[in-house]
Every structure is written in C-alpha cells, then in structure tokens.
Amino acid sequence: MFPAPPPPAPAVRRGTPFLHCLAGAAVWYVASITVQVIVAHRTGHSAGGLRGALVGGGIIWLLTALVTWLIALRVRIKPWVLIFLTLPFYFVLSFLVAMLFVVVGVAFQLLVR
C-alpha cells in the first residue's frame, strides 16, 4: 500500500587510502633518485653508489607513506594534495635516516678499530 522506502545510502569510507599515500611519497622518491643519477652522470662518478640511495630512499619512502597515512586516517585527502603534503615529511625523514646511517657508520668505525 505504501511505497517501499528508498534503499540505504552506501557508507562513505573515511580516511585516505594507504596506496594514495604511497603514490604521493613515491613522487619524491623518484625525484630524489633522478637527481642523484643526474649528479652522478655530470660529475663522472659511476652509478655503483646508487644502491645505497635506492635502499635508503626506499626506507624513507615507506616511512613517509606510513606517517602521512597515520596523519590522514581521519580525513579523505585528494591524491594530488598528498604530493605536496608528503614533501615536508620526506625531507625530515631523509635527514633522520641520513643521521642514523652516520651514527651507525661512526659506531662501526669505532668498533672496528
């Protein structure tokens, strides 16, 4: 007799997907590796030192994506905004990881002597 009620609205997913955060951080990872390749080529150095840059950059990339995702859990952020949002995190984490590598290297040198 009465018309059927409308179907329930689909649930809106909150939060930013982790893959979007990975993609935003990947832009800066690729940019940093590209710059290091160009610098190595122009200065005449071999690309053998890039292995460390790839590994270190990969660690920074994952940490940046994780920190960005943890911050963006509550809000939905557009993917193109994440590119600019991840830049400060990428710089800070790059500095911290570089300092960690330096500390480990100095400690290793002190232990080997």
GROMACS .gro file of N, CA, C and O in nm:
model
  452
    1MET      N    1   0.080  -0.117   0.000
    1MET     CA    2   0.000   0.000   0.000
    1MET      C    3   0.086   0.126   0.000
    1MET      O    4   0.063   0.214  -0.080
    2PHE      N    5   0.184   0.129   0.092
    2PHE     CA    6   0.275   0.242   0.091
    2PHE      C    7   0.394   0.208   0.002
    2PHE      O    8   0.431   0.092  -0.009
    3PRO      N    9   0.454   0.310  -0.058
    3PRO     CA   10   0.572   0.279  -0.141
    3PRO      C   11   0.688   0.230  -0.052
    3PRO      O   12   0.698   0.266   0.064
    4ALA      N   13   0.771   0.151  -0.113
    4ALA     CA   14   0.885   0.096  -0.040
    4ALA      C   15   0.982   0.209  -0.004
    4ALA      O   16   1.000   0.303  -0.081
    5PRO      N   17   1.044   0.199   0.111
    5PRO     CA   18   1.141   0.303   0.149
    5PRO      C   19   1.262   0.297   0.056
    5PRO      O   20   1.294   0.193   0.001
    6PRO      N   21   1.327   0.409   0.037
    6PRO     CA   22   1.444   0.410  -0.051
    6PRO      C   23   1.554   0.323   0.009
    6PRO      O   24   1.562   0.305   0.131
    7PRO      N   25   1.639   0.269  -0.077
    7PRO     CA   26   1.749   0.187  -0.025
    7PRO      C   27   1.845   0.272   0.057
    7PRO      O   28   1.857   0.393   0.034
    8PRO      N   29   1.908   0.212   0.153
    8PRO     CA   30   2.002   0.291   0.235
    8PRO      C   31   2.119   0.340   0.151
    8PRO      O   32   2.162   0.275   0.057
    9ALA      N   33   2.166   0.457   0.187
    9ALA     CA   34   2.280   0.515   0.115
    9ALA      C   35   2.405   0.434   0.146
    9ALA      O   36   2.421   0.383   0.257
   10PRO      N   37   2.492   0.418   0.046
   10PRO     CA   38   2.615   0.343   0.073
   10PRO      C   39   2.701   0.417   0.176
   10PRO      O   40   2.701   0.539   0.181
   11ALA      N   41   2.768   0.341   0.255
   11ALA     CA   42   2.854   0.400   0.358
   11ALA      C   43   2.971   0.472   0.292
   11ALA      O   44   3.034   0.420   0.201
   12VAL      N   45   2.997   0.590   0.338
   12VAL     CA   46   3.108   0.669   0.286
   12VAL      C   47   3.233   0.628   0.362
   12VAL      O   48   3.236   0.633   0.485
   13ARG      N   49   3.333   0.585   0.288
   13ARG     CA   50   3.458   0.545   0.353
   13ARG      C   51   3.535   0.669   0.392
   13ARG      O   52   3.553   0.760   0.312
   14ARG      N   53   3.576   0.671   0.515
   14ARG     CA   54   3.654   0.785   0.564
   14ARG      C   55   3.801   0.750   0.560
   14ARG      O   56   3.839   0.635   0.559
   15GLY      N   57   3.881   0.851   0.560
   15GLY     CA   58   4.025   0.829   0.561
   15GLY      C   59   4.082   0.823   0.421
   15GLY      O   60   4.013   0.801   0.323
   16THR      N   61   4.210   0.842   0.414
   16THR     CA   62   4.282   0.839   0.287
   16THR      C   63   4.340   0.699   0.268
   16THR      O   64   4.401   0.646   0.359
   17PRO      N   65   4.321   0.640   0.151
   17PRO     CA   66   4.377   0.506   0.128
   17PRO      C   67   4.531   0.507   0.137
   17PRO      O   68   4.596   0.604   0.098
   18PHE      N   69   4.584   0.397   0.186
   18PHE     CA   70   4.730   0.387   0.203
   18PHE      C   71   4.801   0.394   0.068
   18PHE      O   72   4.910   0.450   0.057
   19LEU      N   73   4.739   0.339  -0.036
   19LEU     CA   74   4.802   0.344  -0.168
   19LEU      C   75   4.817   0.487  -0.219
   19LEU      O   76   4.913   0.518  -0.290
   20HIS      N   77   4.723   0.574  -0.184
   20HIS     CA   78   4.736   0.714  -0.223
   20HIS      C   79   4.857   0.777  -0.153
   20HIS      O   80   4.930   0.856  -0.212
   21CYS      N   81   4.876   0.741  -0.027
   21CYS     CA   82   4.992   0.793   0.047
   21CYS      C   83   5.122   0.738  -0.011
   21CYS      O   84   5.221   0.811  -0.021
   22LEU      N   85   5.121   0.611  -0.051
   22LEU     CA   86   5.240   0.553  -0.115
   22LEU      C   87   5.272   0.626  -0.245
   22LEU      O   88   5.388   0.654  -0.275
   23ALA      N   89   5.169   0.656  -0.323
   23ALA     CA   90   5.191   0.725  -0.451
   23ALA      C   91   5.242   0.867  -0.429
   23ALA      O   92   5.330   0.914  -0.502
   24GLY      N   93   5.187   0.936  -0.329
   24GLY     CA   94   5.234   1.072  -0.301
   24GLY      C   95   5.380   1.075  -0.260
   24GLY      O   96   5.457   1.162  -0.302
   25ALA      N   97   5.421   0.979  -0.178
   25ALA     CA   98   5.560   0.973  -0.135
   25ALA      C   99   5.651   0.922  -0.247
   25ALA      O  100   5.768   0.957  -0.254
   26ALA      N  101   5.596   0.839  -0.337
   26ALA     CA  102   5.676   0.784  -0.447
   26ALA      C  103   5.722   0.894  -0.542
   26ALA      O  104   5.828   0.881  -0.604
   27VAL      N  105   5.645   1.000  -0.553
   27VAL     CA  106   5.685   1.110  -0.641
   27VAL      C  107   5.820   1.167  -0.596
   27VAL      O  108   5.910   1.189  -0.676
   28TRP      N  109   5.836   1.185  -0.465
   28TRP     CA  110   5.960   1.242  -0.413
   28TRP      C  111   6.072   1.140  -0.414
   28TRP      O  112   6.190   1.177  -0.430
   29TYR      N  113   6.040   1.013  -0.398
   29TYR     CA  114   6.142   0.907  -0.406
   29TYR      C  115   6.201   0.903  -0.547
   29TYR      O  116   6.323   0.903  -0.564
   30VAL      N  117   6.115   0.904  -0.647
   30VAL     CA  118   6.162   0.902  -0.786
   30VAL      C  119   6.240   1.030  -0.818
   30VAL      O  120   6.343   1.025  -0.885
   31ALA      N  121   6.192   1.143  -0.767
   31ALA     CA  122   6.262   1.269  -0.792
   31ALA      C  123   6.402   1.268  -0.730
   31ALA      O  124   6.498   1.313  -0.793
   32SER      N  125   6.414   1.216  -0.609
   32SER     CA  126   6.546   1.215  -0.545
   32SER      C  127   6.642   1.120  -0.615
   32SER      O  128   6.761   1.151  -0.633
   33ILE      N  129   6.594   1.005  -0.658
   33ILE     CA  130   6.679   0.911  -0.731
   33ILE      C  131   6.720   0.971  -0.866
   33ILE      O  132   6.836   0.959  -0.908
   34THR      N  133   6.628   1.038  -0.932
   34THR     CA  134   6.659   1.103  -1.060
   34THR      C  135   6.768   1.208  -1.043
   34THR      O  136   6.862   1.215  -1.123
   35VAL      N  137   6.758   1.289  -0.939
   35VAL     CA  138   6.859   1.391  -0.914
   35VAL      C  139   6.994   1.327  -0.886
   35VAL      O  140   7.097   1.372  -0.937
   36GLN      N  141   6.996   1.219  -0.810
   36GLN     CA  142   7.122   1.153  -0.779
   36GLN      C  143   7.185   1.090  -0.903
   36GLN      O  144   7.308   1.091  -0.918
   37VAL      N  145   7.104   1.038  -0.993
   37VAL     CA  146   7.157   0.982  -1.118
   37VAL      C  147   7.215   1.093  -1.205
   37VAL      O  148   7.323   1.078  -1.263
   38ILE      N  149   7.145   1.205  -1.213
   38ILE     CA  150   7.194   1.317  -1.294
   38ILE      C  151   7.324   1.372  -1.237
   38ILE      O  152   7.420   1.398  -1.311
   39VAL      N  153   7.332   1.386  -1.105
   39VAL     CA  154   7.454   1.436  -1.042
   39VAL      C  155   7.569   1.338  -1.064
   39VAL      O  156   7.682   1.379  -1.096
   40ALA      N  157   7.544   1.209  -1.050
   40ALA     CA  158   7.649   1.109  -1.072
   40ALA      C  159   7.696   1.112  -1.217
   40ALA      O  160   7.816   1.100  -1.244
   41HIS      N  161   7.606   1.131  -1.309
   41HIS     CA  162   7.643   1.136  -1.451
   41HIS      C  163   7.725   1.260  -1.483
   41HIS      O  164   7.825   1.255  -1.554
   42ARG      N  165   7.684   1.375  -1.431
   42ARG     CA  166   7.753   1.501  -1.463
   42ARG      C  167   7.890   1.510  -1.396
   42ARG      O  168   7.979   1.577  -1.447
   43THR      N  169   7.905   1.448  -1.279
   43THR     CA  170   8.034   1.455  -1.211
   43THR      C  171   8.127   1.343  -1.255
   43THR      O  172   8.243   1.340  -1.212
   44GLY      N  173   8.078   1.252  -1.336
   44GLY     CA  174   8.163   1.145  -1.387
   44GLY      C  175   8.177   1.026  -1.294
   44GLY      O  176   8.260   0.940  -1.316
   45HIS      N  177   8.097   1.020  -1.190
   45HIS     CA  178   8.102   0.906  -1.099
   45HIS      C  179   8.019   0.791  -1.156
   45HIS      O  180   7.927   0.812  -1.235
   46SER      N  181   8.053   0.672  -1.113
   46SER     CA  182   7.975   0.557  -1.160
   46SER      C  183   7.843   0.552  -1.083
   46SER      O  184   7.827   0.615  -0.980
   47ALA      N  185   7.753   0.475  -1.135
   47ALA     CA  186   7.622   0.461  -1.071
   47ALA      C  187   7.624   0.354  -0.963
   47ALA      O  188   7.519   0.317  -0.912
   48GLY      N  189   7.741   0.304  -0.925
   48GLY     CA  190   7.751   0.199  -0.824
   48GLY      C  191   7.706   0.245  -0.687
   48GLY      O  192   7.660   0.165  -0.606
   49GLY      N  193   7.721   0.372  -0.657
   49GLY     CA  194   7.679   0.424  -0.527
   49GLY      C  195   7.530   0.443  -0.514
   49GLY      O  196   7.481   0.480  -0.408
   50LEU      N  197   7.459   0.417  -0.622
   50LEU     CA  198   7.315   0.438  -0.617
   50LEU      C  199   7.241   0.327  -0.542
   50LEU      O  200   7.127   0.344  -0.505
   51ARG      N  201   7.309   0.215  -0.520
   51ARG     CA  202   7.245   0.106  -0.447
   51ARG      C  203   7.204   0.152  -0.307
   51ARG      O  204   7.095   0.126  -0.261
   52GLY      N  205   7.294   0.224  -0.241
   52GLY     CA  206   7.263   0.277  -0.108
   52GLY      C  207   7.153   0.381  -0.114
   52GLY      O  208   7.068   0.387  -0.025
   53ALA      N  209   7.154   0.461  -0.220
   53ALA     CA  210   7.048   0.561  -0.235
   53ALA      C  211   6.913   0.495  -0.259
   53ALA      O  212   6.811   0.543  -0.210
   54LEU      N  213   6.914   0.387  -0.335
   54LEU     CA  214   6.788   0.316  -0.359
   54LEU      C  215   6.734   0.254  -0.232
   54LEU      O  216   6.614   0.263  -0.203
   55VAL      N  217   6.821   0.193  -0.153
   55VAL     CA  218   6.777   0.130  -0.029
   55VAL      C  219   6.736   0.235   0.073
   55VAL      O  220   6.628   0.226   0.133
   56GLY      N  221   6.821   0.335   0.093
   56GLY     CA  222   6.787   0.442   0.187
   56GLY      C  223   6.663   0.517   0.146
   56GLY      O  224   6.577   0.548   0.228
   57GLY      N  225   6.653   0.545   0.016
   57GLY     CA  226   6.534   0.613  -0.034
   57GLY      C  227   6.409   0.529  -0.019
   57GLY      O  228   6.300   0.580   0.007
   58GLY      N  229   6.423   0.398  -0.035
   58GLY     CA  230   6.309   0.308  -0.017
   58GLY      C  231   6.260   0.308   0.127
   58GLY      O  232   6.139   0.308   0.154
   59ILE      N  233   6.355   0.310   0.221
   59ILE     CA  234   6.316   0.318   0.363
   59ILE      C  235   6.244   0.449   0.390
   59ILE      O  236   6.140   0.451   0.456
   60ILE      N  237   6.299   0.557   0.339
   60ILE     CA  238   6.237   0.689   0.359
   60ILE      C  239   6.100   0.694   0.293
   60ILE      O  240   6.005   0.751   0.348
   61TRP      N  241   6.087   0.634   0.175
   61TRP     CA  242   5.960   0.632   0.104
   61TRP      C  243   5.853   0.562   0.186
   61TRP      O  244   5.742   0.613   0.204
   62LEU      N  245   5.885   0.445   0.239
   62LEU     CA  246   5.787   0.372   0.319
   62LEU      C  247   5.753   0.444   0.449
   62LEU      O  248   5.636   0.450   0.489
   63LEU      N  249   5.854   0.500   0.515
   63LEU     CA  250   5.827   0.576   0.638
   63LEU      C  251   5.741   0.699   0.611
   63LEU      O  252   5.650   0.730   0.688
   64THR      N  253   5.770   0.768   0.502
   64THR     CA  254   5.691   0.887   0.467
   64THR      C  255   5.546   0.849   0.439
   64THR      O  256   5.454   0.916   0.485
   65ALA      N  257   5.526   0.742   0.364
   65ALA     CA  258   5.390   0.698   0.333
   65ALA      C  259   5.317   0.658   0.461
   65ALA      O  260   5.199   0.691   0.479
   66LEU      N  261   5.386   0.590   0.551
   66LEU     CA  262   5.322   0.547   0.675
   66LEU      C  263   5.285   0.665   0.763
   66LEU      O  264   5.173   0.672   0.815
   67VAL      N  265   5.377   0.762   0.779
   67VAL     CA  266   5.348   0.880   0.861
   67VAL      C  267   5.233   0.960   0.800
   67VAL      O  268   5.142   1.004   0.871
   68THR      N  269   5.234   0.977   0.669
   68THR     CA  270   5.127   1.052   0.603
   68THR      C  271   4.993   0.981   0.621
   68THR      O  272   4.891   1.044   0.648
   69TRP      N  273   4.994   0.849   0.608
   69TRP     CA  274   4.870   0.773   0.622
   69TRP      C  275   4.817   0.781   0.764
   69TRP      O  276   4.696   0.795   0.786
   70LEU      N  277   4.905   0.773   0.863
   70LEU     CA  278   4.861   0.782   1.002
   70LEU      C  279   4.801   0.919   1.033
   70LEU      O  280   4.707   0.929   1.111
   71ILE      N  281   4.856   1.022   0.973
   71ILE     CA  282   4.801   1.156   0.993
   71ILE      C  283   4.668   1.172   0.920
   71ILE      O  284   4.576   1.235   0.970
   72ALA      N  285   4.657   1.110   0.804
   72ALA     CA  286   4.538   1.127   0.719
   72ALA      C  287   4.434   1.018   0.740
   72ALA      O  288   4.349   0.997   0.654
   73LEU      N  289   4.438   0.948   0.852
   73LEU     CA  290   4.341   0.841   0.876
   73LEU      C  291   4.198   0.895   0.890
   73LEU      O  292   4.103   0.829   0.850
   74ARG      N  293   4.184   1.009   0.948
   74ARG     CA  294   4.051   1.063   0.978
   74ARG      C  295   3.987   1.140   0.863
   74ARG      O  296   3.866   1.155   0.860
   75VAL      N  297   4.067   1.189   0.773
   75VAL     CA  298   4.014   1.273   0.664
   75VAL      C  299   4.047   1.213   0.530
   75VAL      O  300   4.144   1.143   0.513
   76ARG      N  301   3.964   1.243   0.434
   76ARG     CA  302   3.987   1.198   0.296
   76ARG      C  303   4.058   1.312   0.224
   76ARG      O  304   4.005   1.421   0.210
   77ILE      N  305   4.179   1.287   0.178
   77ILE     CA  306   4.260   1.388   0.110
   77ILE      C  307   4.273   1.349  -0.036
   77ILE      O  308   4.295   1.233  -0.069
   78LYS      N  309   4.260   1.446  -0.122
   78LYS     CA  310   4.275   1.421  -0.265
   78LYS      C  311   4.417   1.375  -0.295
   78LYS      O  312   4.513   1.421  -0.234
   79PRO      N  313   4.433   1.283  -0.392
   79PRO     CA  314   4.568   1.231  -0.421
   79PRO      C  315   4.669   1.338  -0.461
   79PRO      O  316   4.785   1.331  -0.421
   80TRP      N  317   4.629   1.438  -0.537
   80TRP     CA  318   4.724   1.539  -0.581
   80TRP      C  319   4.769   1.627  -0.465
   80TRP      O  320   4.879   1.681  -0.466
   81VAL      N  321   4.687   1.639  -0.361
   81VAL     CA  322   4.726   1.717  -0.243
   81VAL      C  323   4.832   1.642  -0.162
   81VAL      O  324   4.920   1.701  -0.101
   82LEU      N  325   4.824   1.509  -0.167
   82LEU     CA  326   4.921   1.427  -0.093
   82LEU      C  327   5.063   1.448  -0.143
   82LEU      O  328   5.158   1.435  -0.066
   83ILE      N  329   5.078   1.481  -0.270
   83ILE     CA  330   5.213   1.505  -0.324
   83ILE      C  331   5.279   1.620  -0.248
   83ILE      O  332   5.394   1.612  -0.207
   84PHE      N  333   5.205   1.726  -0.226
   84PHE     CA  334   5.259   1.842  -0.156
   84PHE      C  335   5.264   1.821  -0.005
   84PHE      O  336   5.349   1.876   0.063
   85LEU      N  337   5.173   1.741   0.047
   85LEU     CA  338   5.170   1.712   0.190
   85LEU      C  339   5.288   1.625   0.233
   85LEU      O  340   5.342   1.640   0.343
   86THR      N  341   5.330   1.534   0.147
   86THR     CA  342   5.437   1.443   0.184
   86THR      C  343   5.576   1.505   0.174
   86THR      O  344   5.671   1.450   0.231
   87LEU      N  345   5.590   1.617   0.106
   87LEU     CA  346   5.723   1.677   0.088
   87LEU      C  347   5.794   1.711   0.219
   87LEU      O  348   5.909   1.671   0.238
   88PRO      N  349   5.729   1.781   0.313
   88PRO     CA  350   5.800   1.809   0.439
   88PRO      C  351   5.835   1.682   0.516
   88PRO      O  352   5.944   1.672   0.574
   89PHE      N  353   5.746   1.583   0.515
   89PHE     CA  354   5.776   1.458   0.583
   89PHE      C  355   5.895   1.388   0.517
   89PHE      O  356   5.979   1.331   0.586
   90TYR      N  357   5.900   1.393   0.385
   90TYR     CA  358   6.010   1.328   0.313
   90TYR      C  359   6.143   1.394   0.350
   90TYR      O  360   6.242   1.325   0.374
   91PHE      N  361   6.147   1.527   0.358
   91PHE     CA  362   6.270   1.596   0.393
   91PHE      C  363   6.314   1.564   0.536
   91PHE      O  364   6.431   1.536   0.561
   92VAL      N  365   6.220   1.569   0.629
   92VAL     CA  366   6.254   1.542   0.769
   92VAL      C  367   6.300   1.398   0.787
   92VAL      O  368   6.402   1.372   0.853
   93LEU      N  369   6.229   1.305   0.729
   93LEU     CA  370   6.268   1.165   0.742
   93LEU      C  371   6.399   1.135   0.668
   93LEU      O  372   6.477   1.051   0.712
   94SER      N  373   6.425   1.205   0.557
   94SER     CA  374   6.553   1.190   0.488
   94SER      C  375   6.668   1.231   0.580
   94SER      O  376   6.770   1.162   0.589
   95PHE      N  377   6.649   1.341   0.648
   95PHE     CA  378   6.750   1.389   0.740
   95PHE      C  379   6.771   1.290   0.854
   95PHE      O  380   6.885   1.257   0.890
   96LEU      N  381   6.662   1.242   0.912
   96LEU     CA  382   6.673   1.148   1.024
   96LEU      C  383   6.739   1.016   0.983
   96LEU      O  384   6.823   0.963   1.056
   97VAL      N  385   6.701   0.964   0.868
   97VAL     CA  386   6.761   0.838   0.822
   97VAL      C  387   6.909   0.859   0.787
   97VAL      O  388   6.993   0.774   0.819
   98ALA      N  389   6.943   0.973   0.727
   98ALA     CA  390   7.084   1.002   0.698
   98ALA      C  391   7.165   1.011   0.827
   98ALA      O  392   7.276   0.958   0.835
   99MET      N  393   7.109   1.075   0.929
   99MET     CA  394   7.178   1.084   1.057
   99MET      C  395   7.192   0.947   1.122
   99MET      O  396   7.296   0.916   1.182
  100LEU      N  397   7.093   0.863   1.106
  100LEU     CA  398   7.100   0.726   1.159
  100LEU      C  399   7.212   0.649   1.090
  100LEU      O  400   7.290   0.578   1.156
  101PHE      N  401   7.223   0.663   0.958
  101PHE     CA  402   7.331   0.597   0.884
  101PHE      C  403   7.468   0.647   0.930
  101PHE      O  404   7.562   0.570   0.943
  102VAL      N  405   7.480   0.777   0.955
  102VAL     CA  406   7.606   0.835   1.001
  102VAL      C  407   7.641   0.779   1.139
  102VAL      O  408   7.756   0.740   1.164
  103VAL      N  409   7.545   0.774   1.229
  103VAL     CA  410   7.570   0.723   1.364
  103VAL      C  411   7.612   0.576   1.358
  103VAL      O  412   7.707   0.535   1.426
  104VAL      N  413   7.543   0.498   1.277
  104VAL     CA  414   7.579   0.356   1.264
  104VAL      C  415   7.718   0.342   1.203
  104VAL      O  416   7.798   0.259   1.248
  105GLY      N  417   7.750   0.424   1.104
  105GLY     CA  418   7.882   0.420   1.043
  105GLY      C  419   7.993   0.457   1.139
  105GLY      O  420   8.098   0.392   1.144
  106VAL      N  421   7.971   0.562   1.218
  106VAL     CA  422   8.072   0.602   1.318
  106VAL      C  423   8.088   0.496   1.424
  106VAL      O  424   8.200   0.462   1.464
  107ALA      N  425   7.976   0.440   1.470
  107ALA     CA  426   7.984   0.333   1.571
  107ALA      C  427   8.059   0.212   1.515
  107ALA      O  428   8.140   0.151   1.585
  108PHE      N  429   8.035   0.180   1.390
  108PHE     CA  430   8.104   0.067   1.329
  108PHE      C  431   8.253   0.094   1.319
  108PHE      O  432   8.335   0.006   1.346
  109GLN      N  433   8.291   0.216   1.280
  109GLN     CA  434   8.431   0.252   1.271
  109GLN      C  435   8.500   0.246   1.407
  109GLN      O  436   8.614   0.203   1.418
  110LEU      N  437   8.429   0.288   1.511
  110LEU     CA  438   8.487   0.282   1.645
  110LEU      C  439   8.502   0.139   1.694
  110LEU      O  440   8.599   0.108   1.765
  111LEU      N  441   8.412   0.052   1.655
  111LEU     CA  442   8.420  -0.087   1.698
  111LEU      C  443   8.526  -0.164   1.620
  111LEU      O  444   8.589  -0.256   1.675
  112VAL      N  445   8.550  -0.127   1.496
  112VAL     CA  446   8.646  -0.199   1.413
  112VAL      C  447   8.788  -0.166   1.450
  112VAL      O  448   8.877  -0.249   1.444
  113ARG      N  449   8.812  -0.042   1.493
  113ARG     CA  450   8.948  -0.001   1.528
  113ARG      C  451   9.003  -0.086   1.632
  113ARG      O  452   9.037  -0.150   1.697
   0.00000   0.00000   0.00000
